[in-house]
Short mmCIF file of C-alpha atoms (C1' of nucleotides) in Angstrom, two decimals:
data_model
loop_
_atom_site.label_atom_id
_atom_site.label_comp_id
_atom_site.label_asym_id
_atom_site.label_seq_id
_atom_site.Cartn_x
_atom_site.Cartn_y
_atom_site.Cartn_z
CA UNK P 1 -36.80 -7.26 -7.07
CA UNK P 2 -37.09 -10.30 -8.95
CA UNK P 3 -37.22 -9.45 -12.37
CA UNK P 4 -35.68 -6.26 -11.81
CA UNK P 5 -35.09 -4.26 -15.09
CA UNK P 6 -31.43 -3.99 -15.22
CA UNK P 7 -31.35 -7.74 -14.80
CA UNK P 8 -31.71 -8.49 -18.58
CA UNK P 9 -29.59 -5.45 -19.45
CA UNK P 10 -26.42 -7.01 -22.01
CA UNK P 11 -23.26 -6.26 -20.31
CA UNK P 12 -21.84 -4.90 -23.68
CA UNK P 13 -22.54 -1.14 -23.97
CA UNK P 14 -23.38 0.67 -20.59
CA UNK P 15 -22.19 3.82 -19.72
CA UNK P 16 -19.91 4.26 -17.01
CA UNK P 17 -21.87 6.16 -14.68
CA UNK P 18 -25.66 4.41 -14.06
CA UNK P 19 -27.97 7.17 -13.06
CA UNK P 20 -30.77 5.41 -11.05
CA UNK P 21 -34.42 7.12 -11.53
CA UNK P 22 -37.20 5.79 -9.35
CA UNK P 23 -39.01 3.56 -11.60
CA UNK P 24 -35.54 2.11 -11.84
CA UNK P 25 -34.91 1.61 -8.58
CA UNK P 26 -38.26 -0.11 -7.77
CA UNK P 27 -39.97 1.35 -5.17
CA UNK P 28 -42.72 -0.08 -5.74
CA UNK P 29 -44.60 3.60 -6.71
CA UNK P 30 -42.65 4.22 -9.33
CA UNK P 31 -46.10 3.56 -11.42
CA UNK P 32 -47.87 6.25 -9.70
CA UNK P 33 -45.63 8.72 -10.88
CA UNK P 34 -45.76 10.23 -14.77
CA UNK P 35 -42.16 11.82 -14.36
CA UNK P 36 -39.04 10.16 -13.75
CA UNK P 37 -38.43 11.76 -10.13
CA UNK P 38 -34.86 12.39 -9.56
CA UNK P 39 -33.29 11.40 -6.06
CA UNK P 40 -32.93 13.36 -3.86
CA UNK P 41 -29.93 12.70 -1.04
CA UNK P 42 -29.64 13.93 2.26
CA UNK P 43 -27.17 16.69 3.20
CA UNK P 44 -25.74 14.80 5.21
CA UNK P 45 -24.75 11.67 3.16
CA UNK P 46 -21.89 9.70 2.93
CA UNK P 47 -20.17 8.75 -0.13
CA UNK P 48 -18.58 5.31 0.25
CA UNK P 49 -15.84 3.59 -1.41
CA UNK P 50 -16.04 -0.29 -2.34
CA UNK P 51 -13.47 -2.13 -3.23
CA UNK P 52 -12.36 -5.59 -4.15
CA UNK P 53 -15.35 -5.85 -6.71
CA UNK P 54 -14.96 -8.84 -9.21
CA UNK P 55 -13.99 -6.90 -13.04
CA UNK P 56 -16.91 -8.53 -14.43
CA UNK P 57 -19.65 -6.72 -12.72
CA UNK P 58 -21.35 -3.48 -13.21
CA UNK P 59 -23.62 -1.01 -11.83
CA UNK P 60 -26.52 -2.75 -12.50
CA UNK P 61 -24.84 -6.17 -11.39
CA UNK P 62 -23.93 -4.41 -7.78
CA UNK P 63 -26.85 -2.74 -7.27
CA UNK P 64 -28.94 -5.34 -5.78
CA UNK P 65 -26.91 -5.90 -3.42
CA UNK P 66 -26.72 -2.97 -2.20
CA UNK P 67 -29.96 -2.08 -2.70
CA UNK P 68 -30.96 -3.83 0.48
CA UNK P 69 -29.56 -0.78 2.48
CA UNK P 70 -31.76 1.72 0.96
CA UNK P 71 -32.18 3.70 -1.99
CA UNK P 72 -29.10 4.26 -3.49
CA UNK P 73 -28.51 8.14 -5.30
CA UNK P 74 -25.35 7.39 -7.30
CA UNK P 75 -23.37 4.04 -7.98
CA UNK P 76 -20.14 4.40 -9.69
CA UNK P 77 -17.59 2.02 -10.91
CA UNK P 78 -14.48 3.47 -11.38
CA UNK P 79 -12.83 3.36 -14.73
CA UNK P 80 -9.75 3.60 -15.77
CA UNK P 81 -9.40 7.01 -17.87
CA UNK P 82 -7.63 5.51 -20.93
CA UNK P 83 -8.51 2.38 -21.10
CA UNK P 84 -12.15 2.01 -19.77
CA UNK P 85 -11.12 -1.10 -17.88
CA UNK P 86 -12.63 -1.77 -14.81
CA UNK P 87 -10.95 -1.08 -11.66
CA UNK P 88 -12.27 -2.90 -9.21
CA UNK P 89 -13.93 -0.43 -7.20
CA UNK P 90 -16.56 1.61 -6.92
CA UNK P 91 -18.57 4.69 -5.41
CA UNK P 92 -21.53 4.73 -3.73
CA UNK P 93 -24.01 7.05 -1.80
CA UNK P 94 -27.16 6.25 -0.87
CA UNK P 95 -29.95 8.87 -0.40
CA UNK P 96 -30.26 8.51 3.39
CA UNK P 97 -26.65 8.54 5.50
CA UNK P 98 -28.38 5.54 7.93
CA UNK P 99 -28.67 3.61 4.45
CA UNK P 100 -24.63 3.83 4.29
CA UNK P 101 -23.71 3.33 8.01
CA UNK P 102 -25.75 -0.05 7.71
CA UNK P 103 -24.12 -0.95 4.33
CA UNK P 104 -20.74 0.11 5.86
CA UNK P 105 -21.39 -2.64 8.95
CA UNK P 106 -23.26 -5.33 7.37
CA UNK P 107 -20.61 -5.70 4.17
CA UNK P 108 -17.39 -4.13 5.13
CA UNK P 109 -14.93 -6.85 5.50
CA UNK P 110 -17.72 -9.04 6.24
CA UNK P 111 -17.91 -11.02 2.61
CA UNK P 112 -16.28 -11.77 -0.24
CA UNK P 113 -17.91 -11.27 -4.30
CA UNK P 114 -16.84 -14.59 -6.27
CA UNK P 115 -13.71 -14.38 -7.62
CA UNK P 116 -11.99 -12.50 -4.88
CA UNK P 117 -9.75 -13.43 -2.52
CA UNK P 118 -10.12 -10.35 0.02
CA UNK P 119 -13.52 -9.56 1.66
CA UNK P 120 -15.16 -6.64 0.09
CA UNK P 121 -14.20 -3.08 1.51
CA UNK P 122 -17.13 -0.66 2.15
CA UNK P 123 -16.16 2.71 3.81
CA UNK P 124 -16.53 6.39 3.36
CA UNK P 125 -14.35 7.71 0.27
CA UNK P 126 -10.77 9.40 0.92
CA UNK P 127 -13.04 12.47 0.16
CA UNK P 128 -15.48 12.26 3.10
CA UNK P 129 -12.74 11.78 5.72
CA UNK P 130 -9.49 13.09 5.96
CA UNK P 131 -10.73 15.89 3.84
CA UNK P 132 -10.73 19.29 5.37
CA UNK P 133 -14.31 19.71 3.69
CA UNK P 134 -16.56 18.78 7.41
CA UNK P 135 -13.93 21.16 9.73
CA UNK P 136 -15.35 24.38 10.10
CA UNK P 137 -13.42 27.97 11.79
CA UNK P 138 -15.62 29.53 13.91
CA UNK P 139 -14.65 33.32 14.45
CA UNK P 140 -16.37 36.23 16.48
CA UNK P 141 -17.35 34.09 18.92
CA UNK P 142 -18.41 36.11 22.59
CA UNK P 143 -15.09 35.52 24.75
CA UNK P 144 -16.94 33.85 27.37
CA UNK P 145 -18.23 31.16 24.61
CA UNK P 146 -17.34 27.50 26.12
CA UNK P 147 -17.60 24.35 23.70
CA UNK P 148 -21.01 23.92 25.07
CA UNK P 149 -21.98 27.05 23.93
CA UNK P 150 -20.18 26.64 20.62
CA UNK P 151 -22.19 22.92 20.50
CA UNK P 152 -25.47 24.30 20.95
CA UNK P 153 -24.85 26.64 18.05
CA UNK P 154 -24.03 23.86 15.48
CA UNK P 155 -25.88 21.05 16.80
CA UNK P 156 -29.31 21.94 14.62
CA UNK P 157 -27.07 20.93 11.87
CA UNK P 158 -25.52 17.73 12.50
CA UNK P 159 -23.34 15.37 14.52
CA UNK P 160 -20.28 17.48 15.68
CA UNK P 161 -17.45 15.15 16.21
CA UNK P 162 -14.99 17.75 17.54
CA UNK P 163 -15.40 21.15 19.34
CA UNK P 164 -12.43 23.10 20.27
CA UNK P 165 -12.45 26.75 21.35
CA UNK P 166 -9.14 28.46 20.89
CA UNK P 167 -7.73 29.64 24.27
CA UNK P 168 -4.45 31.28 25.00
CA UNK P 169 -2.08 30.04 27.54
CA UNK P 170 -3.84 31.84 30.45
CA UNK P 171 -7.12 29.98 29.25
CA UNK P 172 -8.98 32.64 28.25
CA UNK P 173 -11.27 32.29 24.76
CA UNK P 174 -9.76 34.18 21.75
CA UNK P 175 -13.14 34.14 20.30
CA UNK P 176 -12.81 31.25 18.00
CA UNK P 177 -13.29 27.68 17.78
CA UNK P 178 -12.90 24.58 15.20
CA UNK P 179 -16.02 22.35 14.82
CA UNK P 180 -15.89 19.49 12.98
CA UNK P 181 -19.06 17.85 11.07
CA UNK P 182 -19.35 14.29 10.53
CA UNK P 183 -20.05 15.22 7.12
CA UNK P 184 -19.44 18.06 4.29
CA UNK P 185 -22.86 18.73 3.99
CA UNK P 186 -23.72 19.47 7.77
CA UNK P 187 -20.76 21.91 7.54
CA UNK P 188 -21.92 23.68 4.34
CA UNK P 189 -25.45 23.42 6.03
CA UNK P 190 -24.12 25.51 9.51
CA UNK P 191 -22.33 27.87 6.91
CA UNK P 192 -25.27 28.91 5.21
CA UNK P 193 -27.35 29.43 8.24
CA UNK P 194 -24.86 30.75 11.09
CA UNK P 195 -22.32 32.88 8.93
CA UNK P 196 -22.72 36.56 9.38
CA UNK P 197 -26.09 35.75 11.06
CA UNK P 198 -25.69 37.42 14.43
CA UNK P 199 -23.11 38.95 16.86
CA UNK P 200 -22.48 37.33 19.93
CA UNK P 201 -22.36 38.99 23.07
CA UNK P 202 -18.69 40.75 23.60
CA UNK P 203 -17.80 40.22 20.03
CA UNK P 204 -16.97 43.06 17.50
CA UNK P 205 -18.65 41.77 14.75
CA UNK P 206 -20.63 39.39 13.23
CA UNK P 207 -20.01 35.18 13.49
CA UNK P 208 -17.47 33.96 11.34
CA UNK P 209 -18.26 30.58 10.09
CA UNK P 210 -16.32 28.52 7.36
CA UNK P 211 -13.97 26.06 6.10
CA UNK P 212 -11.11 25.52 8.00
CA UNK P 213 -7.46 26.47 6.58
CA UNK P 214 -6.14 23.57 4.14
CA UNK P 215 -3.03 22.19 5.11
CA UNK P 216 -1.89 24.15 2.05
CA UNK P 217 -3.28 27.56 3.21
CA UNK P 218 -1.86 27.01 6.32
CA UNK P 219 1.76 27.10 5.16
CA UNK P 220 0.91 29.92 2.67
CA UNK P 221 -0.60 31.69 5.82
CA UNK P 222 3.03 30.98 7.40
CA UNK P 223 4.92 32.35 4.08
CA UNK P 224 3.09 35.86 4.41
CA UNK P 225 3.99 35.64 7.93
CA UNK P 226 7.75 35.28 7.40
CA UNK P 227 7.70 37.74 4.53
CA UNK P 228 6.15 40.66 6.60
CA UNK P 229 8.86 39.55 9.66
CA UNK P 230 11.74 39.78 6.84
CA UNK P 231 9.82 43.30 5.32
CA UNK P 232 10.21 44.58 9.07
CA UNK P 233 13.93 44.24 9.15
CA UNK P 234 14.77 45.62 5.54
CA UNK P 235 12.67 48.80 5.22
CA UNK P 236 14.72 49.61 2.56
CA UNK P 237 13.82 48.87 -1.32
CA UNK P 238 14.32 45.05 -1.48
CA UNK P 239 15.45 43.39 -4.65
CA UNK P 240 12.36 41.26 -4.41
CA UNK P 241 9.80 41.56 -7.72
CA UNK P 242 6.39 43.80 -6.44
CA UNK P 243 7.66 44.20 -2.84
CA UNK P 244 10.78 46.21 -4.10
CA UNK P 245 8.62 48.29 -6.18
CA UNK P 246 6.03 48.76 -3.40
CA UNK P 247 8.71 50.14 -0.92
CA UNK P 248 10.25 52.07 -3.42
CA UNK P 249 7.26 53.74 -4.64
CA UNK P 250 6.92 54.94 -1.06
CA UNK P 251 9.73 55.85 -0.30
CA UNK P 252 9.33 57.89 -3.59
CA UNK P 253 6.37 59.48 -2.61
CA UNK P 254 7.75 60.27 0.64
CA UNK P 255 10.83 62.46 -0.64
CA UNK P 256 7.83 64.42 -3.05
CA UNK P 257 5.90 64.94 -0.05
CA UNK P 258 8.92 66.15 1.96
CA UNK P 259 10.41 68.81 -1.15
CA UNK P 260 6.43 69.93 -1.13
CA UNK P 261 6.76 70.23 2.77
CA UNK P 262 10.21 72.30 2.63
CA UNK P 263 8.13 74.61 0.09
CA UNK P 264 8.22 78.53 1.44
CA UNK P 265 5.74 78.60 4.67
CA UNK P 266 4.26 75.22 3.93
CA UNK P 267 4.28 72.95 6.54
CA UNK P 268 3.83 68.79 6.86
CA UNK P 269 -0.06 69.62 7.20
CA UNK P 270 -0.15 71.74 3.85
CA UNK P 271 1.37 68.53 2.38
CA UNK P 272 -1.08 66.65 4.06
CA UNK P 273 -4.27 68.91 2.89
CA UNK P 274 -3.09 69.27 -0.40
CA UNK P 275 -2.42 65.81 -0.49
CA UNK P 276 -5.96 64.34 0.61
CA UNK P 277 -7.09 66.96 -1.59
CA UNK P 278 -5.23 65.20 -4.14
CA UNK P 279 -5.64 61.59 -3.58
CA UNK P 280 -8.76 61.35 -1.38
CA UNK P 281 -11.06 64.29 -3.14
CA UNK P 282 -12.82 64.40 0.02
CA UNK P 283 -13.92 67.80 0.31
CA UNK P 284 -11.48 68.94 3.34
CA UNK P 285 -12.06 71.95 5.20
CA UNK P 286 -8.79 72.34 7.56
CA UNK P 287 -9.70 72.86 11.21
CA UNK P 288 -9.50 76.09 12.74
CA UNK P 289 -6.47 75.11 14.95
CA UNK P 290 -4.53 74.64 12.05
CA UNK P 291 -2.48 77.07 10.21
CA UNK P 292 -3.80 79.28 7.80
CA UNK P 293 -1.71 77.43 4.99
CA UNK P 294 -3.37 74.47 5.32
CA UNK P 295 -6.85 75.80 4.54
CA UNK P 296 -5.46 77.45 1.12
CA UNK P 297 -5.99 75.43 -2.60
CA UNK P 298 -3.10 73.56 -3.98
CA UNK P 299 -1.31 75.14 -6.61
CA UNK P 300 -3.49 74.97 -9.49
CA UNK P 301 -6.79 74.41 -8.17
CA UNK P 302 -7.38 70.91 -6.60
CA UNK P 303 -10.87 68.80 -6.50
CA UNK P 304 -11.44 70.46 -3.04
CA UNK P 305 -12.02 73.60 -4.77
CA UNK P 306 -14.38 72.15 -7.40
CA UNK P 307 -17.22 70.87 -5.50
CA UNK P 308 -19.02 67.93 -6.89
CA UNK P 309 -16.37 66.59 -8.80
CA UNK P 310 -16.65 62.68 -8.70
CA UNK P 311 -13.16 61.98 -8.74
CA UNK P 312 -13.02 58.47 -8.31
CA UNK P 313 -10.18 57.68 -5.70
CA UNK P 314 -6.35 56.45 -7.18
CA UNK P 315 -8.14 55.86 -10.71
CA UNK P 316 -6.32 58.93 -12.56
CA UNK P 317 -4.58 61.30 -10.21
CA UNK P 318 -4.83 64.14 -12.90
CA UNK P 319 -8.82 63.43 -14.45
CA UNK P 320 -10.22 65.18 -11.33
CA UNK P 321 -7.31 68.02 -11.16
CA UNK P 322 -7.37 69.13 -14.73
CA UNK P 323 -8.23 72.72 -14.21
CA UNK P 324 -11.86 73.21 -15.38
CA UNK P 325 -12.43 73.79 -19.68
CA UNK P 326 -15.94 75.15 -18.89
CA UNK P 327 -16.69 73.25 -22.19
CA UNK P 328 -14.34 75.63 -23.80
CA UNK P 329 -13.12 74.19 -27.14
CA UNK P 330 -9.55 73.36 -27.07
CA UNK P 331 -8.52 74.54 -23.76
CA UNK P 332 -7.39 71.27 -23.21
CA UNK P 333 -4.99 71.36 -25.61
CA UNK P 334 -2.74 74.08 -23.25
CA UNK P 335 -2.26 70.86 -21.30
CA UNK P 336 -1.63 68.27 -24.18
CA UNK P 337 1.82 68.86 -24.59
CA UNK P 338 3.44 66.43 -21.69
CA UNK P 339 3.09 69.83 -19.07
CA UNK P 340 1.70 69.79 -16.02
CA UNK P 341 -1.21 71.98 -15.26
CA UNK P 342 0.96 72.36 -11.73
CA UNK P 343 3.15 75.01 -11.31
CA UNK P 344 7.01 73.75 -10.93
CA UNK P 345 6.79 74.02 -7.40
CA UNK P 346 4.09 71.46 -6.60
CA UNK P 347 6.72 68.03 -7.81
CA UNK P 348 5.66 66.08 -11.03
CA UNK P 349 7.06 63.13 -9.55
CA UNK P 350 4.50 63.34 -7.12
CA UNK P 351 1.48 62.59 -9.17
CA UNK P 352 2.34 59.10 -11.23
CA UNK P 353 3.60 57.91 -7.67
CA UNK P 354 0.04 58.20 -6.20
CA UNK P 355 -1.32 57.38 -9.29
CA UNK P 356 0.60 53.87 -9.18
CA UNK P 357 -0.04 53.22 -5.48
CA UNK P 358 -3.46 52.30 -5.21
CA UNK P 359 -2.62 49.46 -7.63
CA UNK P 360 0.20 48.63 -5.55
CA UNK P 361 -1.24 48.23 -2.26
CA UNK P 362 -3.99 46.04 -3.17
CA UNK P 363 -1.82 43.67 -5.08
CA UNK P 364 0.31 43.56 -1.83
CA UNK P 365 -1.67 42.17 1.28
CA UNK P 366 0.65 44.09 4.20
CA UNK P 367 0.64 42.45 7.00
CA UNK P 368 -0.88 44.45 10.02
CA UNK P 369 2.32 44.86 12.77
CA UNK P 370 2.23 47.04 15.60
CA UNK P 371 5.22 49.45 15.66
CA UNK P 372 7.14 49.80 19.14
CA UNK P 373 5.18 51.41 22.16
CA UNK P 374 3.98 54.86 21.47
CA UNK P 375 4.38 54.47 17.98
CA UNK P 376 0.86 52.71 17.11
CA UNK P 377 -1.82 55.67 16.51
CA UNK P 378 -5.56 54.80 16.85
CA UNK P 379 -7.89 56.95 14.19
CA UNK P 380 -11.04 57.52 14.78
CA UNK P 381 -14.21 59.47 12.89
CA UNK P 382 -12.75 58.13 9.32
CA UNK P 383 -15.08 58.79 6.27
CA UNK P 384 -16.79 55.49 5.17
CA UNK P 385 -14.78 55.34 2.19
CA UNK P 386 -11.39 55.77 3.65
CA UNK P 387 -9.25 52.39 3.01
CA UNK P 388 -5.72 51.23 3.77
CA UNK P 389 -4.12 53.37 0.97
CA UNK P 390 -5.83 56.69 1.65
CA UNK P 391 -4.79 56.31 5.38
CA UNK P 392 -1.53 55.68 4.74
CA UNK P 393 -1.46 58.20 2.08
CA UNK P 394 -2.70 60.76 4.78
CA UNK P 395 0.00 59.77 7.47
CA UNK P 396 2.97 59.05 5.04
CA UNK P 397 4.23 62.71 5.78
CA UNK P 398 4.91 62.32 9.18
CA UNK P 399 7.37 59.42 8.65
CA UNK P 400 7.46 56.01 7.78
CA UNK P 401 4.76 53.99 8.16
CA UNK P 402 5.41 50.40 9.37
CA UNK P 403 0.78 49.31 9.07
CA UNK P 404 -2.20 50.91 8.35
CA UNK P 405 -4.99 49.15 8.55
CA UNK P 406 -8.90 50.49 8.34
CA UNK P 407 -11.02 48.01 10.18
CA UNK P 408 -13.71 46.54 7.99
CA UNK P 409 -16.95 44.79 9.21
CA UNK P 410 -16.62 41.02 8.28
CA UNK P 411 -19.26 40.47 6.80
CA UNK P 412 -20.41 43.56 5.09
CA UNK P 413 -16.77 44.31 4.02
CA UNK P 414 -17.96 48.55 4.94
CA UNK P 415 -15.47 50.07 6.39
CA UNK P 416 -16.11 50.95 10.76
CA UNK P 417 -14.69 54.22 10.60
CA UNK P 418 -11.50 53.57 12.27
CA UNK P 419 -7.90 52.25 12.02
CA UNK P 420 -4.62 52.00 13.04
CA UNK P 421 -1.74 53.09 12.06
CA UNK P 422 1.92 52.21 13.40
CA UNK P 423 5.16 54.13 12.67
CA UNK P 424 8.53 53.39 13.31
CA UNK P 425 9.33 55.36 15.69
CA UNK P 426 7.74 57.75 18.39
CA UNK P 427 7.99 61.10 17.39
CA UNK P 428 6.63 60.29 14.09
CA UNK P 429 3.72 59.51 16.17
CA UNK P 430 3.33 62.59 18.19
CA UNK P 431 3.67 64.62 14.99
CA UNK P 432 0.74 63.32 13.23
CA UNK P 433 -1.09 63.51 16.59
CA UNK P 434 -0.62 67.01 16.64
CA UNK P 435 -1.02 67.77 13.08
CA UNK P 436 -3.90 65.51 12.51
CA UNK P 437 -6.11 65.06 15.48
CA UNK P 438 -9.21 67.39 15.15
CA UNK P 439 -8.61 67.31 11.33
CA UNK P 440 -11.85 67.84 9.77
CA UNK P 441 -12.81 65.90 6.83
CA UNK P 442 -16.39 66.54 5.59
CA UNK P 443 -18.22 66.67 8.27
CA UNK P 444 -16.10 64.62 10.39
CA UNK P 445 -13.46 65.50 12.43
CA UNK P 446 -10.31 63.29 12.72
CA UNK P 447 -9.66 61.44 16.42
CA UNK P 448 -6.37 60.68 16.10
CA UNK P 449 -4.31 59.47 19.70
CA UNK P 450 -1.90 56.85 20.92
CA UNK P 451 -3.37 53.45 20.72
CA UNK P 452 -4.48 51.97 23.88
CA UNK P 453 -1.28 49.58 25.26
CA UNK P 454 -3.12 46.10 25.96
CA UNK P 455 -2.90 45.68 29.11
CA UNK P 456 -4.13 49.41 29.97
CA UNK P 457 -7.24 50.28 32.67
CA UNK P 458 -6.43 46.88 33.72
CA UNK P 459 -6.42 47.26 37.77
CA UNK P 460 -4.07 44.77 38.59
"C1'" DT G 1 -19.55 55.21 16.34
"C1'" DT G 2 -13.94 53.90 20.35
"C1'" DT G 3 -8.48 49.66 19.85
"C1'" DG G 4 -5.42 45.50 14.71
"C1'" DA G 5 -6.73 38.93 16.15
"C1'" DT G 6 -8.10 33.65 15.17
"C1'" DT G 7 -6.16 27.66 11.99
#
DNA sequence: TTTGATT
């Protein structure tokens, strides 16, 4: 490295950032090869901070001496934004992480550049270490999963630091763990790999790997928390931006669901068929045990009567209703002037309220609560495409509905065909048991009982 | 096809 090329560089003029090629960094090959070969780094490298550098040097002052550690990727001297002065310090990451770990004990603290008074400081960047970036959540782990286990897992992809499974009080696993990387690319690495790539034994779905919660997320997590506590406690419209709206456009759709209830001889479960008819366009065929009403066509015709119809789900509550123009030439027009294609009985506040709701919902996470004992309801046999809205749609006659929640498959986002839902109070429960167990949709038929209480077929 | 999670 004698007459190394940057030696004879002028300090006037060179850019802030020095990118080193190979026949820069001198090898010793570097002739051998026609292309300037850009370094590579390991995934697993450290950036390092070094500070207390004199003002007057620059990249291609420092980099001999650090060169001596290995090849270096990136050396950096930090600038200030407005002035371009030199700030003393510097980043640094060598291709190989052993390079930095034996820069990091031969130099830190252990010399001091001319001009200085302090030694030289030469440790991993703010970045690498308090960062959240190397801590990964584990989730869907088998319940009998121990750190060891956990270890095994994620050792192919680096040195874990820290390995904690999550436990309850009584000790047992709650099918997650933390593990923490000793750098951001061995956690990205075990991401890429392990997430979604199997299903442990005893878990529900496939592994769960990624970042850790922020500090940040963490107290937004807590926000939602206390928001959904509060939303339990004022089921009433709230004077609170989309949450008031949300509850009120419930509650709205509720009272047009009960008036098309009280109708003459319909009862809750000609609501309910008319409405899945209406908001679902699943093709419904009402069960036999159910009463003759609910097998007949809403008033005007719905999309269960017109097969085929690709009514797309909370898009336009009327496209897939509007009675059929057989390419007729201005039958539209008899339904152009603000009327309803409904007859007055079927409630024209009812349609804009499911037409809005969709929207609604998905702009407002709900948080999943259980309602008191023998309120929670546990649906089985749900069409794939059933989400949140449509079951709560479908069990908003019975009374109010504190969750509903379709379980979805982590990491295919489909839907598993079953859900809860929670009212408020038990003999809103039983009601949509009877009405809606057996309830065939397609050809499906609902399974719709009390959720199992926790601690049930537990012998003692 | 069978029970809401997890920082």
């Amino acid at each position: 490295m004698a007459a190394a090329p940057g030696g004879s560089a002028p300090p006037a003029g060179p850019g802030p950032r020095l990118g080193f090629s190979t026949a820069d960094s001198g090898v010793g090959m570097s002739g051998l090869n026609p292309g300037p070969a850009v370094p590579m780094k390991d995934h697993d490298a450290i950036k390092l901070f070094v500070g207390q550098i004199p003002r007057g040097l620059d990249e291609q002052d420092l980099k001999p001496l650090f060169e001596e550690f290995g090849r270096i990727y990136e050396l950096t001297v930090l600038k200030d934004r407005l002035t371009g002065l030199h700030k003393g310090c510097a980043f640094l990451t060598y291709c190989a992480r052993d390079s930095a770990l034996k820069a990091q004990s031969a130099l830190h603290e252990q010399k001091t550049l001319p001009g200085m008074n302090r030694p030289i400081q030469v440790k991993p960047a703010a970045s690498e270490g308090r960062g959240e970036d190397r801590k990964l959540f584990v989730g869907m782990l088998g319940k009998q999963q121990g750190e060891e286990d956990v270890r095994r897992l994620f050792q192919p992809f680096g040195h874990i630091e820290e390995c904690t499974v999550l436990r309850s009080p009584d000790g047992t696993s709650k099918g997650c763990a933390f593990v923490k990387f000793g750098s951001q690319g061995e956690a990205q690495a075990a991401i890429q790999s392990l997430h979604g790539s199997r299903t442990m034994a005893g878990a529900s779905s496939s592994l769960v790997v990624k970042l850790a919660d922020t500090d940040r997320e963490r107290a937004l997590r807590r926000m939602q928390q206390m928001a959904g506590q509060l939303g339990a406690f004022h089921p009433a419209p709230l004077p609170l931006g989309a949450c008031g709206a949300y509850t009120t456009a419930i509650l709205q759709h509720q009272a047009a669901l009960l008036a098309a209830a009280q109708g003459p001889g319909l009862g809750p479960v000609a609501a309910v068929a008319a409405q899945m008819q209406h908001v679902a366009a699943f093709s419904l065929v009402a069960a036999p045990l159910l009463p003759a009403a609910a097998a007949s066509s809403p008033p005007g015709g719905g999309p269960g009567s017109l097969p085929g119809l690709p009514a797309p789900i909370g898009v336009n509550g009327f496209g897939p209703l509007t009675p059929q123009t057989n390419g007729q030439p201005g039958s539209d027009s008899l339904y152009n002037n603000g009327l309803s294609p409904y007859p007055a009985a079927y409630p024209s506040a009812y349609a804009p309220v499911s037409t809005a709701f969709p929207q609604q919902s998905s702009a407002l996470p709900q948080q999943q609560r259980e309602g008191p004992e023998g309120c929670n309801l546990f649906i089985y046999h749900l069409p794939q495409e059933f989400g949140d809205a449509e079951l709560i749609q479908t069990f908003l006659p019975f009374g109010a509905v504190v969750s509903a929640k379709v379980f979805v498959d982590r990491a295919t986002n489909q839907s598993k065909c079953f859900g809860f839902v929670s009212f408020d109070n038990p003999t809103s429960a039983q009601t949509a048991i009877q009405a809606m167990n057996g309830f065939q949709i397609g050809m499906k038929r609902l399974k719709v009982q009390l959720k199992r209480p926790k601690d049930a077929n537990r012998p003692y």
